[in-house]
């Protein structure tokens, strides 16, 4: 599985530390390896149809005990219905092996699915349900008719009781007996009608009990199979320690490994390297094919490892390696002074630089606009950020100096009376479709549960996200565009730009949905709002540096 480079690499310095897999720039050796993997993929025309749907591939630069450099390649999941292909490292556990426990038990569970479907579509079962439905309707109609007769008879008796002269005691007794007799008749009819339903209902209950029993068995066997499968994924690390997926994910919030855990490219690569005493030096993962409908993936672009499936696994597997620091943990704005665009007694508008957080994040040492403002205004309530910009986005940010002003401005955001305009540069080289000069994008967004902080398009779980846009300049290299967001979802402009059902053209420097550059070329350049105190319209503008 070791591949030696087809061109000299002695002039390329080796990486000092292993790649931080969740935020990286591919090492030159990884880029060379990836090009060779691409060339190999292109020789397999039989994979074209499947790969057009998209798949993640990975490369791992390794060094053996004699200092010889080579690379390994892998794909996520399976390829062409198989886990084993000569060029790529094998899976940690091949769940597709025909005589393996997984395929055998999976077949048994599939048979249970067939049994459940057969019972649910059984003609006797369906006819019984139809018979019960028809009989229930007939019974309801008969009882309604009987109730109406009771009501009419009751009214007639009431009129007799109120007649002049009033009925005698004997006549009163007759009326009472008549009422009792009719009520008894109604109850008897109700019992008879219910009795007609007893037999078919009992048979339906027996069918449903059999179906439910099979479903319970299926659920239990599926859970046991998944548990046993996860136990087969015995992941190594550089220290030689072994943990299965159950033990690894036990330390996470969800406790249970998600489906497909351990089958991504990088865990496969690291497992193979450790088993064959190869030292991992650098990694990269790239996407091949079209973008999925929910996520944003660009053909040939490099992507970080996913968080939901891979982060807990890699936390274990990377132990013993000297790994690069998370670049996002570096406080690049520690000595940056915030430019104040507008300020009065009640609020402040600042120009947030790219790379600075709006509010404190997970990395507590990283600087943020909030911390800057807190130092400048050490009041009891403190300054309050009214809205947020992504760390990588620059531009105008609104800050309230009191709780009342904060609430007033947030209400304006909620009512969509605050107007904002962003300017961005899109990667013109990725523009595969003709983009209209102006238009509207409506793609509902929600967090990707397995790959935070990425957002995904979802008609089922997504919240409404609407963006108007206008192109002001375009060339082969870039498209200068103005965005007018009507909603404020996380990463809204970035996803709407990059997604194939949006503009299909990522913002330059967007390493989540496009390709990394010196910065994210997105800037909040204009904001318009009603001043909470003076009620005057305030318009602020700050041109982008790019």
XYZ file of C-alpha atoms in Angstrom:
546
model
C 0.000 0.000 0.000
C 3.056 2.281 0.217
C 3.438 4.509 -2.827
C 6.671 6.224 -3.728
C 6.531 9.584 -5.458
C 6.969 9.532 -9.224
C 9.112 12.698 -9.078
C 12.042 13.800 -6.870
C 11.005 15.172 -3.460
C 14.391 15.612 -1.752
C 14.186 19.400 -2.231
C 10.899 19.604 -0.262
C 11.455 20.070 3.498
C 9.587 17.599 5.696
C 6.954 19.015 8.046
C 8.183 19.736 11.568
C 4.896 18.593 13.121
C 1.963 16.463 12.049
C -0.992 18.284 10.475
C -3.739 19.567 12.752
C -6.553 17.781 10.855
C -9.396 20.206 11.591
C -7.747 23.349 10.235
C -4.773 23.125 7.903
C -3.023 24.167 4.717
C -1.961 21.042 2.773
C 1.786 20.386 2.890
C 3.498 20.374 -0.576
C 4.102 16.616 -0.235
C 0.393 16.058 0.412
C -0.459 18.077 -2.688
C 1.916 15.951 -4.789
C 0.449 12.767 -3.320
C -3.088 14.003 -3.954
C -2.262 14.684 -7.614
C -1.043 11.099 -7.986
C -4.209 9.798 -6.315
C -6.308 11.870 -8.729
C -4.391 10.395 -11.672
C -5.064 6.898 -10.329
C -8.779 7.591 -9.904
C -9.032 8.811 -13.484
C -7.735 5.454 -14.764
C -10.801 3.720 -13.291
C -13.579 4.704 -15.664
C -15.885 2.149 -14.006
C -15.989 4.388 -10.912
C -17.072 7.500 -12.813
C -20.815 7.236 -12.169
C -20.452 6.564 -8.440
C -17.743 9.180 -7.930
C -19.787 11.818 -9.750
C -21.992 11.767 -6.632
C -18.944 12.738 -4.571
C -16.508 11.032 -2.204
C -13.769 12.072 0.208
C -10.245 10.741 -0.364
C -7.231 11.099 1.912
C -3.434 10.947 1.710
C -0.939 10.376 4.511
C 2.772 11.092 4.145
C 4.756 8.493 6.113
C 8.365 7.657 6.974
C 9.683 4.147 7.624
C 12.416 3.070 10.061
C 15.093 3.753 7.428
C 13.901 7.305 6.800
C 12.317 6.529 3.416
C 9.352 8.753 2.576
C 6.221 7.430 0.871
C 2.487 8.034 0.996
C -0.690 6.092 1.695
C -4.110 6.694 0.155
C -7.635 5.953 1.360
C -11.287 6.701 0.645
C -14.130 7.269 3.097
C -16.786 4.564 3.358
C -16.698 2.025 0.553
C -16.024 2.350 -3.162
C -17.896 0.470 -5.905
C -19.562 -1.706 -3.260
C -16.218 -2.856 -1.851
C -13.911 -1.904 1.002
C -10.807 -3.462 -0.538
C -9.037 -1.944 -3.549
C -5.341 -2.584 -4.309
C -4.201 1.073 -4.371
C -5.875 2.074 -1.110
C -5.321 1.005 2.498
C -7.847 -1.516 3.846
C -10.572 -0.559 6.317
C -9.986 -0.864 10.043
C -12.634 -3.605 9.924
C -14.148 -4.883 6.680
C -17.831 -5.087 7.456
C -18.535 -6.111 3.846
C -16.766 -9.482 4.032
C -19.408 -12.038 2.920
C -18.802 -14.569 5.694
C -18.261 -12.008 8.424
C -20.669 -11.707 11.345
C -21.917 -8.321 10.147
C -23.134 -9.485 6.724
C -24.656 -12.662 8.204
C -26.550 -10.805 10.928
C -27.463 -7.992 8.521
C -29.092 -10.613 6.270
C -31.083 -11.935 9.244
C -32.269 -8.423 10.053
C -33.169 -7.903 6.379
C -35.255 -11.096 6.538
C -37.078 -9.634 9.538
C -37.785 -6.505 7.481
C -39.308 -8.736 4.813
C -41.445 -10.537 7.422
C -42.663 -7.224 8.832
C -43.592 -5.958 5.367
C -45.374 -9.229 4.561
C -47.433 -9.007 7.761
C -48.224 -5.318 7.228
C -49.408 -6.017 3.660
C -51.162 -9.354 4.430
C -54.557 -9.374 2.663
C -56.338 -10.897 5.700
C -54.882 -8.164 7.954
C -55.830 -5.376 5.532
C -59.336 -6.828 4.962
C -59.901 -7.071 8.712
C -58.886 -3.421 9.178
C -61.174 -2.409 6.334
C -64.010 -4.493 7.814
C -63.533 -2.854 11.234
C -63.533 0.593 9.644
C -66.725 -0.084 7.660
C -68.478 -1.718 10.649
C -67.421 1.161 12.938
C -68.925 3.672 10.484
C -72.172 1.646 10.226
C -72.344 1.349 14.030
C -71.788 5.095 14.432
C -74.581 5.836 11.938
C -76.962 3.376 13.670
C -76.229 4.867 17.097
C -76.639 8.424 15.779
C -80.008 7.449 14.342
C -81.054 5.779 17.637
C -79.921 8.852 19.592
C -82.027 11.068 17.338
C -85.083 8.843 17.991
C -84.424 9.025 21.740
C -84.220 12.791 21.542
C -87.501 13.048 19.578
C -89.297 10.710 22.032
C -87.936 12.660 24.994
C -89.223 15.932 23.516
C -92.672 14.379 22.998
C -92.782 13.197 26.635
C -91.778 16.650 27.862
C -94.627 18.217 25.908
C -97.097 15.716 27.443
C -95.808 16.498 30.943
C -96.297 20.237 30.298
C -99.794 19.836 28.811
C -102.909 21.238 30.478
C -104.395 19.490 32.236
C -101.231 17.694 33.368
C -101.004 13.890 32.955
C -102.237 11.684 35.766
C -99.927 9.643 37.983
C -100.624 6.529 35.897
C -99.782 8.439 32.688
C -96.604 9.803 34.322
C -95.567 6.242 35.197
C -96.154 5.134 31.587
C -93.963 7.980 30.320
C -91.169 7.030 32.747
C -91.348 3.352 31.737
C -91.247 4.347 28.080
C -88.084 6.413 28.724
C -86.428 3.562 30.606
C -87.345 1.040 27.896
C -85.943 3.204 25.100
C -82.705 3.824 26.990
C -82.327 0.097 27.665
C -82.938 -0.612 23.973
C -80.195 1.904 23.044
C -77.696 0.258 25.427
C -78.591 -3.167 24.030
C -78.015 -1.924 20.458
C -74.660 -0.423 21.518
C -73.565 -3.776 23.046
C -74.639 -5.727 19.976
C -72.771 -3.415 17.627
C -69.617 -3.568 19.778
C -69.876 -7.363 19.875
C -69.770 -7.479 16.086
C -66.355 -5.749 16.261
C -64.835 -8.003 18.944
C -63.726 -10.854 16.676
C -62.097 -8.783 13.881
C -60.469 -6.466 16.462
C -58.954 -9.449 18.319
C -57.518 -10.772 15.048
C -56.064 -7.340 14.177
C -54.521 -7.076 17.656
C -52.874 -10.479 17.094
C -51.425 -9.283 13.779
C -50.204 -6.012 15.317
C -48.662 -7.872 18.273
C -46.735 -10.111 15.861
C -45.544 -7.067 13.887
C -44.539 -5.196 17.059
C -42.694 -8.274 18.368
C -40.675 -8.477 15.145
C -39.936 -4.737 15.273
C -38.720 -5.023 18.880
C -36.517 -7.983 17.954
C -35.183 -6.079 14.955
C -34.351 -3.052 17.088
C -32.589 -5.160 19.726
C -30.628 -7.157 17.146
C -29.673 -3.990 15.229
C -28.401 -2.343 18.416
C -26.465 -5.500 19.384
C -25.010 -5.742 15.870
C -23.942 -2.105 15.910
C -22.361 -2.558 19.345
C -20.461 -5.648 18.205
C -19.369 -3.844 15.037
C -18.020 -0.851 16.952
C -16.070 -3.233 19.192
C -14.228 -4.515 16.093
C -12.879 -1.029 15.395
C -9.864 -1.233 17.712
C -8.099 2.022 17.029
C -4.354 2.430 17.626
C -2.396 5.556 18.444
C 1.274 6.497 18.153
C 1.893 5.233 21.708
C 0.648 1.765 20.773
C -2.486 2.124 22.896
C -5.736 0.553 21.682
C -9.310 1.721 22.225
C -12.429 0.493 20.482
C -15.062 2.937 19.266
C -17.374 2.227 22.201
C -14.667 3.269 24.669
C -13.714 6.322 22.582
C -17.256 7.675 22.244
C -18.175 6.866 25.836
C -16.325 10.067 26.760
C -18.465 12.194 24.394
C -21.814 13.896 25.012
C -23.797 11.349 22.970
C -21.926 8.328 24.438
C -22.674 6.200 21.342
C -20.646 6.215 18.086
C -22.567 7.587 15.075
C -23.141 5.347 12.057
C -20.079 5.129 9.819
C -17.638 6.044 12.613
C -14.143 4.703 11.918
C -14.768 4.443 8.164
C -13.466 7.890 7.175
C -10.185 8.237 5.282
C -7.843 9.559 7.993
C -8.606 6.933 10.705
C -7.999 4.221 8.058
C -4.684 5.812 7.077
C -3.409 6.230 10.621
C -4.443 2.682 11.581
C -2.532 1.216 8.636
C 0.542 3.364 9.393
C 0.655 2.293 13.047
C 0.153 -1.381 12.188
C 3.075 -1.255 9.741
C 5.404 0.848 11.931
C 5.263 3.890 9.666
C 5.579 7.360 11.171
C 2.802 9.747 10.039
C 4.217 13.106 8.875
C 1.319 14.978 7.232
C -2.228 14.450 6.008
C -4.763 15.971 3.638
C -8.297 15.064 2.587
C -9.849 16.126 -0.720
C -13.281 15.895 -2.295
C -13.884 14.213 -5.647
C -17.112 14.727 -7.589
C -20.221 16.838 -7.320
C -21.389 18.504 -4.143
C -24.102 16.797 -2.068
C -27.450 18.601 -1.904
C -27.188 19.351 1.806
C -23.484 20.122 2.311
C -21.094 22.211 0.232
C -18.188 20.325 -1.326
C -16.105 21.440 -4.306
C -14.374 18.990 -6.617
C -10.627 18.862 -5.964
C -10.758 21.070 -2.855
C -9.108 20.079 0.432
C -11.253 19.776 3.541
C -10.683 19.291 7.274
C -11.660 16.048 8.967
C -15.276 15.923 10.134
C -15.986 16.720 13.765
C -18.913 14.421 14.631
C -17.400 11.115 13.500
C -13.671 11.805 13.474
C -12.833 14.289 16.239
C -13.189 11.818 19.166
C -11.373 9.095 17.194
C -8.502 11.367 16.154
C -8.180 12.747 19.678
C -7.143 9.201 20.618
C -5.242 8.250 17.438
C -3.031 11.355 17.375
C -1.719 10.832 20.914
C 2.016 10.273 20.766
C 2.448 12.470 17.675
C 3.756 16.030 17.772
C 0.782 17.808 16.193
C 0.514 21.399 14.919
C -1.398 23.806 17.120
C -4.931 24.733 16.109
C -4.397 27.931 14.043
C -7.693 29.304 15.346
C -6.273 29.202 18.872
C -3.643 31.774 17.900
C -4.743 35.236 18.956
C -3.773 37.142 15.807
C -5.708 40.211 16.945
C -4.269 40.473 20.471
C -2.717 43.882 19.806
C -5.300 45.140 17.318
C -7.086 48.334 18.252
C -10.744 48.439 17.311
C -11.667 51.224 14.909
C -14.713 53.074 16.238
C -16.926 54.328 13.402
C -19.646 55.914 15.540
C -20.206 56.442 19.244
C -22.583 58.299 21.498
C -23.913 57.933 25.034
C -26.000 54.858 24.178
C -24.255 52.796 21.529
C -21.079 52.140 19.526
C -20.440 50.971 15.951
C -17.011 49.383 15.398
C -15.152 47.997 12.393
C -14.300 44.422 13.405
C -11.138 43.108 11.757
C -11.032 39.708 10.076
C -9.696 37.125 12.535
C -11.242 38.647 15.666
C -14.163 37.003 17.453
C -17.345 38.981 18.095
C -17.782 37.365 21.523
C -15.538 35.021 23.555
C -15.461 31.512 22.107
C -14.153 28.122 23.202
C -10.605 29.459 23.082
C -10.863 31.776 26.072
C -7.483 33.411 25.441
C -8.493 34.623 21.961
C -9.358 38.306 21.767
C -12.892 39.448 20.968
C -14.829 42.655 20.343
C -16.696 42.054 23.593
C -13.450 41.898 25.594
C -12.208 45.100 23.947
C -15.425 46.889 24.808
C -15.443 45.480 28.337
C -12.035 47.045 28.988
C -13.122 50.352 27.466
C -16.430 50.500 29.354
C -16.051 48.632 32.706
C -19.657 49.310 33.756
C -21.763 47.066 35.964
C -23.963 45.958 33.050
C -21.158 46.214 30.500
C -21.399 46.627 26.715
C -23.638 44.183 24.893
C -23.055 42.853 21.385
C -26.307 43.282 19.453
C -25.456 40.916 16.566
C -22.428 38.897 15.487
C -20.045 38.499 12.597
C -18.090 35.306 11.899
C -14.523 35.401 13.173
C -13.216 35.510 9.586
C -15.655 38.260 8.472
C -14.724 41.906 8.880
C -16.981 44.925 9.107
C -19.517 46.923 11.054
C -20.685 45.605 14.396
C -23.307 47.221 16.604
C -22.785 47.407 20.397
C -25.274 48.669 23.007
C -24.195 50.407 26.218
C -27.321 49.499 28.187
C -29.808 46.660 28.460
C -32.696 48.843 27.229
C -30.809 49.953 24.106
C -29.720 46.346 23.495
C -33.352 45.119 23.648
C -34.541 47.926 21.364
C -31.917 47.141 18.714
C -32.517 43.394 18.948
C -36.227 44.019 18.357
C -35.277 45.904 15.183
C -33.246 42.875 14.038
C -36.148 40.563 14.889
C -38.569 42.737 12.915
C -36.045 42.940 10.028
C -36.088 46.746 10.016
C -32.289 46.961 10.257
C -30.702 47.033 6.802
C -27.278 45.520 6.166
C -25.052 45.282 3.131
C -22.008 43.060 2.706
C -19.399 43.096 -0.020
C -17.571 39.912 -1.036
C -15.254 38.520 -3.665
C -16.354 35.202 -5.128
C -13.956 32.755 -6.734
C -14.647 33.405 -10.429
C -12.764 30.273 -11.425
C -15.439 28.171 -9.689
C -18.306 29.885 -11.481
C -19.644 26.952 -13.496
C -23.037 28.516 -14.172
C -24.080 31.909 -15.439
C -25.034 33.968 -12.400
C -27.738 36.600 -12.902
C -26.625 40.182 -12.200
C -29.051 40.329 -9.290
C -31.483 38.023 -7.587
C -32.604 36.282 -4.421
C -31.372 33.067 -2.775
C -33.691 31.127 -0.475
C -32.043 28.039 1.010
C -33.091 26.952 4.556
C -30.117 26.332 6.851
C -29.352 24.331 9.996
C -26.154 23.149 11.746
C -24.533 19.997 10.402
C -24.736 17.762 13.519
C -21.755 15.635 12.431
C -19.509 18.462 11.263
C -19.908 21.612 13.334
C -19.515 24.548 12.796
C -20.535 23.790 9.212
C -24.089 24.578 8.214
C -26.155 22.531 5.802
C -29.171 23.073 3.567
C -32.217 21.175 4.786
C -35.853 21.537 3.727
C -36.841 19.438 6.767
C -34.761 20.879 9.624
C -33.533 24.188 8.186
C -34.734 27.636 9.209
C -35.662 30.165 6.548
C -32.603 31.974 5.134
C -33.048 34.684 2.490
C -30.347 36.718 0.728
C -30.676 39.318 -2.019
C -27.564 40.021 -4.099
C -26.209 42.272 -6.841
C -23.048 41.701 -8.883
C -21.041 44.898 -9.384
C -17.956 43.578 -11.175
C -16.763 40.279 -12.619
C -13.694 38.778 -14.263
C -12.234 35.329 -14.833
C -10.558 35.439 -11.408
C -13.219 36.947 -9.180
C -16.751 38.306 -8.899
C -17.361 41.366 -6.731
C -20.815 41.078 -5.220
C -23.069 42.883 -2.756
C -25.191 40.821 -0.371
C -28.343 42.076 1.357
C -29.311 39.443 3.971
C -32.964 39.510 4.999
C -32.345 36.889 7.705
C -29.326 36.334 9.926
C -28.525 32.608 9.956
C -25.041 31.347 10.833
C -22.804 31.262 7.712
C -25.805 32.325 5.613
C -23.883 34.342 3.003
C -21.069 31.802 2.823
C -23.399 28.845 2.193
C -25.680 30.780 -0.173
C -22.634 31.754 -2.221
C -21.004 28.301 -2.310
C -23.969 25.932 -2.505
C -24.744 24.593 -6.014
C -28.398 25.603 -5.592
C -27.277 29.094 -4.561
C -24.604 30.844 -6.610
C -22.372 27.751 -6.790
C -19.389 30.023 -6.307
C -17.639 30.153 -2.878
C -16.312 33.341 -1.313
C -12.541 33.616 -1.768
C -10.755 32.484 1.387
C -13.712 30.490 2.745
C -11.950 27.388 4.020
C -15.197 25.835 5.286
C -17.095 25.970 1.998
C -14.366 26.849 -0.488
C -10.608 27.234 -0.446
C -8.292 28.892 2.097
C -6.613 32.203 1.235
C -4.937 35.007 3.186
C -8.371 35.963 4.572
C -12.110 35.517 4.023
C -13.099 38.145 1.460
C -16.382 39.082 3.128
C -16.989 42.472 4.745
C -20.055 44.026 6.402
C -19.768 47.476 4.842
C -23.116 49.142 5.604
C -25.701 49.165 8.401
C -28.848 51.256 8.804
C -31.010 51.361 11.934
C -33.282 53.575 14.018
C -31.524 55.139 16.999
C -33.276 53.748 20.116
C -33.242 57.128 21.902
C -33.353 59.886 19.269
C -35.453 57.786 16.839
C -33.318 59.182 14.007
C -32.226 56.983 11.101
C -28.521 56.139 11.483
C -26.568 55.039 8.376
C -23.004 53.781 8.807
C -20.639 52.733 6.015
C -17.073 51.413 5.996
C -15.471 50.295 2.754
C -13.657 46.980 2.647
C -9.862 46.912 2.537
C -9.925 44.509 -0.408
